[in-house]
């Protein structure tokens, strides 16, 4: 079959969850013998990649505030005509709108007879989402059971939605037990995040213990979108200024998608300091896949993903039960952040100091991501799309 994935902000190696998830789904579909193309307004192709189809009716700048996207998409007639033409030319059997807005779910420009899927990667119940659902796609696909529950809490009928995890784009073998023990004793704590305030990196640095005992390495990257102009620059500047005052902290350059797992394979532990619920948790999944325990807050899907492969810290500082979110609201109240970050560092220290518990988590970690290979996830997607 021929499958098209639509995400206007898509660029290879974009430090964003939706783009990376679509890339891994496309890789899995190709592994199963299908053709998968990605329709984008953000990339003119890399090395003339024949599977990237850039639109000519519009182009997204490298960094675009969310509030400007509707204006760029105002010419729905020409955009819709070009997308339909591409789908016809490439004889697309299934088209997947990667988002209600940036993935053109609200427009749904599919030729008659083409099966459609709407992907939902973050909680939303706005007009664009309702317009997308009104087109009655053949399947609504989201990334976790948490997201299905969130949609229901927002007043949407999600009873027939499908939960499809994000696949791991690459395969990387976990270090052996002897290497893992050396990592536990001497390796850095590592963090990979987009430059967004809710990723919690600045708050994590402000709460860093006076003598952490090891290096903390943080990869921060700008995405092609932001809530308002200059926000990501503000976050990067704040984190760099904090790091400059901390002798054990390094702010590192962005990584390509295929470098993230190897980076985490050399860590003692991965910390995910997001102060808002993670709809899936790509960073945590990549760390777990290489046997690196993960410590994060008990928010969103993260507790179910980490399980016994690390620790999750609840609202009051205690460990959350597997699969039970501590808070399902949009963000943690500011007054609670400092206390929670202290608890996150304490959980990290406790795990590193407990040899038996650490190695048990390291053994469990890769088992948490066994079902997330691209071919397995792509096969599940195709079953969801079957007539």
Short mmCIF file of C-alpha atoms in Angstrom, two decimals:
data_model
loop_
_atom_site.label_atom_id
_atom_site.label_comp_id
_atom_site.label_asym_id
_atom_site.label_seq_id
_atom_site.Cartn_x
_atom_site.Cartn_y
_atom_site.Cartn_z
CA UNK A 1 0.00 0.00 0.00
CA UNK A 2 0.89 3.68 -0.25
CA UNK A 3 0.53 5.66 2.98
CA UNK A 4 0.92 9.42 3.41
CA UNK A 5 1.63 11.12 6.74
CA UNK A 6 0.86 14.85 6.83
CA UNK A 7 2.69 17.19 9.20
CA UNK A 8 3.45 20.68 7.96
CA UNK A 9 6.18 21.34 10.56
CA UNK A 10 8.03 18.12 9.71
CA UNK A 11 11.78 18.31 9.22
CA UNK A 12 14.30 15.48 9.62
CA UNK A 13 15.89 15.52 13.11
CA UNK A 14 13.36 18.07 14.38
CA UNK A 15 13.56 18.02 18.22
CA UNK A 16 9.84 17.42 18.61
CA UNK A 17 7.80 14.37 19.52
CA UNK A 18 5.24 14.38 16.71
CA UNK A 19 7.81 14.64 13.94
CA UNK A 20 9.95 11.92 15.43
CA UNK A 21 6.91 9.67 15.96
CA UNK A 22 5.86 10.06 12.32
CA UNK A 23 9.39 9.28 11.15
CA UNK A 24 9.43 6.04 13.14
CA UNK A 25 5.96 5.06 11.92
CA UNK A 26 7.05 5.69 8.33
CA UNK A 27 10.17 3.58 8.90
CA UNK A 28 8.05 0.73 10.24
CA UNK A 29 5.66 0.87 7.28
CA UNK A 30 8.59 0.70 4.87
CA UNK A 31 10.04 -2.22 6.82
CA UNK A 32 6.76 -4.05 6.22
CA UNK A 33 7.04 -3.44 2.49
CA UNK A 34 4.75 -0.44 2.06
CA UNK A 35 5.58 2.99 0.68
CA UNK A 36 5.32 5.81 3.21
CA UNK A 37 5.65 9.48 2.26
CA UNK A 38 5.54 12.55 4.49
CA UNK A 39 3.85 15.73 3.24
CA UNK A 40 5.46 18.80 4.79
CA UNK A 41 5.60 22.57 4.53
CA UNK A 42 8.71 22.79 6.68
CA UNK A 43 11.28 20.89 4.63
CA UNK A 44 12.44 21.16 1.06
CA UNK A 45 13.84 17.68 1.32
CA UNK A 46 17.19 16.40 2.56
CA UNK A 47 19.40 14.96 -0.17
CA UNK A 48 16.32 15.05 -2.38
CA UNK A 49 14.59 12.44 -0.25
CA UNK A 50 11.85 11.00 -2.51
CA UNK A 51 9.71 10.19 0.54
CA UNK A 52 9.47 13.84 1.61
CA UNK A 53 6.84 15.74 -0.38
CA UNK A 54 7.16 19.51 0.24
CA UNK A 55 4.15 21.68 -0.50
CA UNK A 56 4.50 24.64 -2.86
CA UNK A 57 1.27 26.36 -1.80
CA UNK A 58 2.78 27.33 1.56
CA UNK A 59 6.02 27.16 3.51
CA UNK A 60 6.58 27.28 7.25
CA UNK A 61 9.53 29.34 8.51
CA UNK A 62 12.06 27.51 10.69
CA UNK A 63 10.57 28.85 13.92
CA UNK A 64 6.91 29.77 13.97
CA UNK A 65 4.75 30.89 16.93
CA UNK A 66 1.60 28.80 17.34
CA UNK A 67 -0.56 31.91 17.01
CA UNK A 68 0.68 32.51 13.45
CA UNK A 69 -0.17 29.04 12.12
CA UNK A 70 -3.90 29.71 11.44
CA UNK A 71 -2.98 32.75 9.36
CA UNK A 72 -0.53 30.76 7.27
CA UNK A 73 -3.25 28.14 6.69
CA UNK A 74 -5.92 30.69 5.74
CA UNK A 75 -5.78 29.78 2.03
CA UNK A 76 -7.50 26.46 2.56
CA UNK A 77 -8.63 26.17 -1.07
CA UNK A 78 -5.14 26.08 -2.60
CA UNK A 79 -3.69 24.05 0.26
CA UNK A 80 -6.47 21.48 -0.01
CA UNK A 81 -6.17 21.25 -3.79
CA UNK A 82 -2.41 20.65 -3.63
CA UNK A 83 -2.68 17.99 -0.94
CA UNK A 84 -5.43 16.18 -2.86
CA UNK A 85 -3.34 16.34 -6.02
CA UNK A 86 -0.32 14.84 -4.25
CA UNK A 87 -2.45 12.07 -2.76
CA UNK A 88 -3.84 11.23 -6.20
CA UNK A 89 -0.46 11.39 -7.95
CA UNK A 90 1.10 9.03 -5.44
CA UNK A 91 -1.96 6.75 -5.39
CA UNK A 92 -2.29 7.02 -1.64
CA UNK A 93 -4.46 4.37 0.03
CA UNK A 94 -4.27 5.76 3.59
CA UNK A 95 -3.60 9.33 4.66
CA UNK A 96 -2.81 10.17 8.26
CA UNK A 97 -3.32 13.73 9.46
CA UNK A 98 -0.54 14.19 12.03
CA UNK A 99 -2.42 16.86 14.01
CA UNK A 100 -5.73 18.72 13.97
CA UNK A 101 -4.05 21.94 12.77
CA UNK A 102 -0.44 21.41 11.63
CA UNK A 103 -1.41 18.01 10.26
CA UNK A 104 -4.47 19.42 8.40
CA UNK A 105 -6.98 17.29 10.26
CA UNK A 106 -9.36 20.27 10.37
CA UNK A 107 -9.27 20.48 6.54
CA UNK A 108 -9.27 16.74 5.75
CA UNK A 109 -8.41 17.19 2.05
CA UNK A 110 -8.58 13.50 1.13
CA UNK A 111 -9.77 12.30 -2.29
CA UNK A 112 -12.88 10.08 -2.25
CA UNK A 113 -12.09 6.48 -1.36
CA UNK A 114 -8.92 7.29 0.60
CA UNK A 115 -8.98 6.00 4.15
CA UNK A 116 -8.11 8.63 6.76
CA UNK A 117 -6.64 8.66 10.25
CA UNK A 118 -6.42 11.56 12.68
CA UNK A 119 -3.48 11.49 15.08
CA UNK A 120 -3.78 13.17 18.49
CA UNK A 121 -0.42 13.70 20.18
CA UNK A 122 -1.38 16.19 22.89
CA UNK A 123 -4.59 17.08 24.74
CA UNK A 124 -6.84 19.46 22.84
CA UNK A 125 -10.59 20.05 22.59
CA UNK A 126 -10.57 23.29 20.59
CA UNK A 127 -12.50 24.19 17.45
CA UNK A 128 -9.86 22.69 15.16
CA UNK A 129 -10.12 19.38 17.00
CA UNK A 130 -13.90 19.37 16.76
CA UNK A 131 -13.73 20.19 13.05
CA UNK A 132 -11.27 17.32 12.57
CA UNK A 133 -13.57 14.86 14.32
CA UNK A 134 -16.59 16.15 12.37
CA UNK A 135 -14.92 14.86 9.18
CA UNK A 136 -15.35 11.37 10.67
CA UNK A 137 -11.90 9.93 10.02
CA UNK A 138 -11.79 6.15 9.71
CA UNK A 139 -9.66 6.02 12.86
CA UNK A 140 -8.58 8.41 15.60
CA UNK A 141 -5.16 7.34 16.83
CA UNK A 142 -3.48 8.70 19.95
CA UNK A 143 -0.30 7.77 21.77
CA UNK A 144 -1.46 6.36 25.11
CA UNK A 145 -4.47 5.32 27.19
CA UNK A 146 -3.81 8.45 29.24
CA UNK A 147 -4.64 10.54 26.19
CA UNK A 148 -7.91 8.69 25.61
CA UNK A 149 -8.89 9.42 29.21
CA UNK A 150 -7.83 13.07 28.85
CA UNK A 151 -10.04 13.49 25.78
CA UNK A 152 -13.01 12.04 27.64
CA UNK A 153 -12.38 14.42 30.56
CA UNK A 154 -12.39 17.28 28.04
CA UNK A 155 -15.83 16.28 26.80
CA UNK A 156 -14.87 14.41 23.63
CA UNK A 157 -16.22 10.98 22.77
CA UNK A 158 -12.99 8.96 22.74
CA UNK A 159 -14.63 5.58 23.32
CA UNK A 160 -13.55 4.34 19.87
CA UNK A 161 -10.11 5.93 19.77
CA UNK A 162 -7.03 3.74 19.42
CA UNK A 163 -3.88 3.95 21.56
CA UNK A 164 -0.75 3.46 19.45
CA UNK A 165 2.64 3.98 21.14
CA UNK A 166 5.41 5.91 19.47
CA UNK A 167 7.98 3.55 18.00
CA UNK A 168 11.71 3.74 18.65
CA UNK A 169 13.33 4.98 15.46
CA UNK A 170 16.64 3.17 16.11
CA UNK A 171 17.84 0.01 17.80
CA UNK A 172 20.75 0.21 20.24
CA UNK A 173 21.91 -2.63 22.51
CA UNK A 174 21.99 -1.93 26.26
CA UNK A 175 25.39 -2.05 28.00
CA UNK A 176 26.23 -5.27 29.83
CA UNK A 177 26.03 -5.60 33.63
CA UNK A 178 29.70 -4.75 34.27
CA UNK A 179 29.53 -1.62 32.15
CA UNK A 180 26.21 -0.69 33.72
CA UNK A 181 27.77 -0.91 37.20
CA UNK A 182 30.60 1.40 36.13
CA UNK A 183 27.99 3.79 34.73
CA UNK A 184 26.09 3.71 38.01
CA UNK A 185 29.19 4.70 39.93
CA UNK A 186 30.75 7.30 37.65
CA UNK A 187 28.64 8.24 34.64
CA UNK A 188 26.75 11.53 34.29
CA UNK A 189 23.08 12.18 34.83
CA UNK A 190 21.68 13.09 31.42
CA UNK A 191 18.68 15.12 30.27
CA UNK A 192 17.38 15.62 26.72
CA UNK A 193 14.65 18.20 26.20
CA UNK A 194 13.12 20.78 23.93
CA UNK A 195 13.64 24.39 25.00
CA UNK A 196 10.23 24.81 26.58
CA UNK A 197 9.48 26.00 30.13
CA UNK A 198 7.24 23.00 30.86
CA UNK A 199 10.16 20.66 30.22
CA UNK A 200 11.38 21.82 33.64
CA UNK A 201 15.10 22.07 32.88
CA UNK A 202 15.67 25.49 34.49
CA UNK A 203 13.72 24.42 37.59
CA UNK A 204 15.81 21.23 37.75
CA UNK A 205 19.03 23.25 37.66
CA UNK A 206 17.84 25.64 40.36
CA UNK A 207 17.24 22.63 42.63
CA UNK A 208 20.56 20.91 41.89
CA UNK A 209 22.15 19.62 45.13
CA UNK A 210 25.24 21.53 46.25
CA UNK A 211 27.49 18.51 45.72
CA UNK A 212 25.79 16.20 43.18
CA UNK A 213 28.80 13.89 43.04
CA UNK A 214 28.76 13.56 39.27
CA UNK A 215 28.37 15.61 36.10
CA UNK A 216 24.93 16.62 34.85
CA UNK A 217 24.75 16.85 31.05
CA UNK A 218 21.78 18.51 29.39
CA UNK A 219 20.91 18.56 25.70
CA UNK A 220 18.58 21.46 24.88
CA UNK A 221 17.28 22.11 21.38
CA UNK A 222 15.04 24.61 19.61
CA UNK A 223 12.04 23.21 17.78
CA UNK A 224 10.43 24.71 14.70
CA UNK A 225 7.53 26.10 16.72
CA UNK A 226 7.05 27.97 19.98
CA UNK A 227 4.28 29.50 22.05
CA UNK A 228 5.46 33.05 21.39
CA UNK A 229 8.42 34.65 19.57
CA UNK A 230 11.71 34.33 21.41
CA UNK A 231 10.46 31.89 24.06
CA UNK A 232 13.01 29.20 23.22
CA UNK A 233 15.86 31.70 23.22
CA UNK A 234 14.74 32.82 26.68
CA UNK A 235 14.76 29.24 27.97
CA UNK A 236 18.17 28.51 26.48
CA UNK A 237 19.65 31.71 27.91
CA UNK A 238 18.22 31.02 31.37
CA UNK A 239 19.54 27.46 31.42
CA UNK A 240 22.98 28.50 30.19
CA UNK A 241 23.22 31.23 32.82
CA UNK A 242 22.28 28.76 35.54
CA UNK A 243 24.74 26.17 34.20
CA UNK A 244 27.58 28.72 34.14
CA UNK A 245 27.23 29.07 37.91
CA UNK A 246 27.26 25.29 38.49
CA UNK A 247 30.65 23.58 38.01
CA UNK A 248 29.15 20.14 37.42
CA UNK A 249 26.64 21.08 34.69
CA UNK A 250 27.18 21.04 30.94
CA UNK A 251 24.72 22.31 28.31
CA UNK A 252 25.37 20.32 25.15
CA UNK A 253 24.51 20.81 21.49
CA UNK A 254 21.37 19.25 19.97
CA UNK A 255 21.46 15.63 18.84
CA UNK A 256 20.23 13.98 15.68
CA UNK A 257 17.41 11.46 16.15
CA UNK A 258 19.75 8.50 15.69
CA UNK A 259 22.17 9.79 18.36
CA UNK A 260 19.80 9.99 21.33
CA UNK A 261 19.80 6.34 22.40
CA UNK A 262 23.59 6.06 22.28
CA UNK A 263 23.80 9.25 24.36
CA UNK A 264 21.53 7.75 27.01
CA UNK A 265 23.38 4.41 26.90
CA UNK A 266 26.35 6.23 28.45
CA UNK A 267 24.34 7.77 31.30
CA UNK A 268 23.97 6.60 34.88
CA UNK A 269 20.35 7.69 34.83
CA UNK A 270 18.06 9.78 32.64
CA UNK A 271 15.98 12.48 34.29
CA UNK A 272 12.74 13.71 32.71
CA UNK A 273 11.86 16.88 34.66
CA UNK A 274 8.70 17.83 32.73
CA UNK A 275 6.27 19.72 34.96
CA UNK A 276 3.32 19.01 32.67
CA UNK A 277 1.89 15.59 31.79
CA UNK A 278 3.75 13.74 29.05
CA UNK A 279 1.26 12.30 26.55
CA UNK A 280 3.73 9.48 25.80
CA UNK A 281 7.35 10.16 26.75
CA UNK A 282 9.71 9.68 23.78
CA UNK A 283 12.81 10.67 25.76
CA UNK A 284 11.99 8.22 28.55
CA UNK A 285 11.36 5.42 26.04
CA UNK A 286 14.70 5.99 24.33
CA UNK A 287 16.57 5.90 27.65
CA UNK A 288 14.72 2.78 28.83
CA UNK A 289 15.45 0.99 25.57
CA UNK A 290 19.20 1.05 26.31
CA UNK A 291 18.83 -0.07 29.91
CA UNK A 292 19.21 3.37 31.50
CA UNK A 293 16.82 3.87 34.44
CA UNK A 294 14.56 6.91 34.21
CA UNK A 295 13.45 9.26 36.98
CA UNK A 296 10.54 11.62 36.34
CA UNK A 297 7.33 12.99 37.77
CA UNK A 298 4.23 10.83 38.05
CA UNK A 299 2.41 12.81 35.38
CA UNK A 300 0.51 11.72 32.28
CA UNK A 301 1.65 8.48 30.67
CA UNK A 302 5.12 8.56 32.23
CA UNK A 303 4.41 6.29 35.24
CA UNK A 304 2.92 3.59 33.00
CA UNK A 305 5.86 3.85 30.62
CA UNK A 306 8.63 3.79 33.24
CA UNK A 307 7.09 1.22 35.58
CA UNK A 308 9.85 -0.66 37.38
CA UNK A 309 12.44 0.73 34.96
CA UNK A 310 13.09 3.69 37.23
CA UNK A 311 11.31 5.96 39.68
CA UNK A 312 8.41 8.38 39.41
CA UNK A 313 7.92 11.12 41.98
CA UNK A 314 4.46 12.16 43.06
CA UNK A 315 2.98 15.50 44.03
CA UNK A 316 4.07 15.13 47.64
CA UNK A 317 7.45 13.64 46.84
CA UNK A 318 6.51 9.97 47.21
CA UNK A 319 6.88 7.29 44.54
CA UNK A 320 3.81 6.79 42.38
CA UNK A 321 2.31 3.39 41.74
CA UNK A 322 2.87 1.98 38.25
CA UNK A 323 0.40 3.55 35.85
CA UNK A 324 -1.21 5.96 38.32
CA UNK A 325 -0.69 9.63 37.41
CA UNK A 326 -0.18 11.99 40.31
CA UNK A 327 -1.73 14.94 38.52
CA UNK A 328 -3.67 15.16 35.28
CA UNK A 329 -4.04 18.93 35.07
CA UNK A 330 -2.19 21.01 32.49
CA UNK A 331 0.76 21.90 34.68
CA UNK A 332 2.15 21.86 38.19
CA UNK A 333 1.45 24.97 40.28
CA UNK A 334 4.51 27.22 40.57
CA UNK A 335 4.55 27.04 44.37
CA UNK A 336 5.04 23.28 44.18
CA UNK A 337 7.85 23.21 41.61
CA UNK A 338 10.85 23.78 43.91
CA UNK A 339 9.72 21.14 46.40
CA UNK A 340 9.03 18.65 43.62
CA UNK A 341 12.42 19.22 41.99
CA UNK A 342 14.12 18.57 45.33
CA UNK A 343 12.16 15.31 45.50
CA UNK A 344 13.20 14.44 41.95
CA UNK A 345 16.88 14.87 42.78
CA UNK A 346 16.41 12.87 45.98
CA UNK A 347 14.80 10.02 44.05
CA UNK A 348 17.69 10.10 41.58
CA UNK A 349 20.27 9.96 44.37
CA UNK A 350 18.42 7.19 46.21
CA UNK A 351 18.25 5.06 43.07
CA UNK A 352 21.94 5.53 42.25
CA UNK A 353 22.93 4.67 45.83
CA UNK A 354 20.84 1.49 45.96
CA UNK A 355 22.91 -1.01 43.96
CA UNK A 356 20.32 -3.80 43.94
CA UNK A 357 17.39 -1.55 43.06
CA UNK A 358 19.41 0.24 40.40
CA UNK A 359 20.38 -2.94 38.56
CA UNK A 360 16.85 -4.31 38.86
CA UNK A 361 15.61 -1.13 37.16
CA UNK A 362 18.32 -1.37 34.51
CA UNK A 363 17.31 -4.96 33.70
CA UNK A 364 13.63 -4.04 33.55
CA UNK A 365 14.11 -0.86 31.51
CA UNK A 366 14.60 -2.38 28.02
CA UNK A 367 11.72 -4.80 28.61
CA UNK A 368 9.40 -1.79 28.91
CA UNK A 369 10.04 -0.86 25.27
CA UNK A 370 10.05 -4.27 23.57
CA UNK A 371 6.65 -3.61 21.87
CA UNK A 372 7.86 -0.31 20.42
CA UNK A 373 9.80 -1.50 17.37
CA UNK A 374 8.83 0.35 14.16
CA UNK A 375 7.54 -2.76 12.40
CA UNK A 376 5.37 -3.83 15.35
CA UNK A 377 3.87 -0.36 15.77
CA UNK A 378 3.32 -0.01 12.01
CA UNK A 379 1.55 -3.37 11.94
CA UNK A 380 -0.76 -2.22 14.72
CA UNK A 381 -1.47 0.98 12.80
CA UNK A 382 -2.44 -0.96 9.68
CA UNK A 383 -4.76 -3.20 11.71
CA UNK A 384 -6.45 -0.09 13.08
CA UNK A 385 -6.91 1.17 9.52
CA UNK A 386 -8.33 -2.06 8.11
CA UNK A 387 -11.86 -1.63 6.65
#
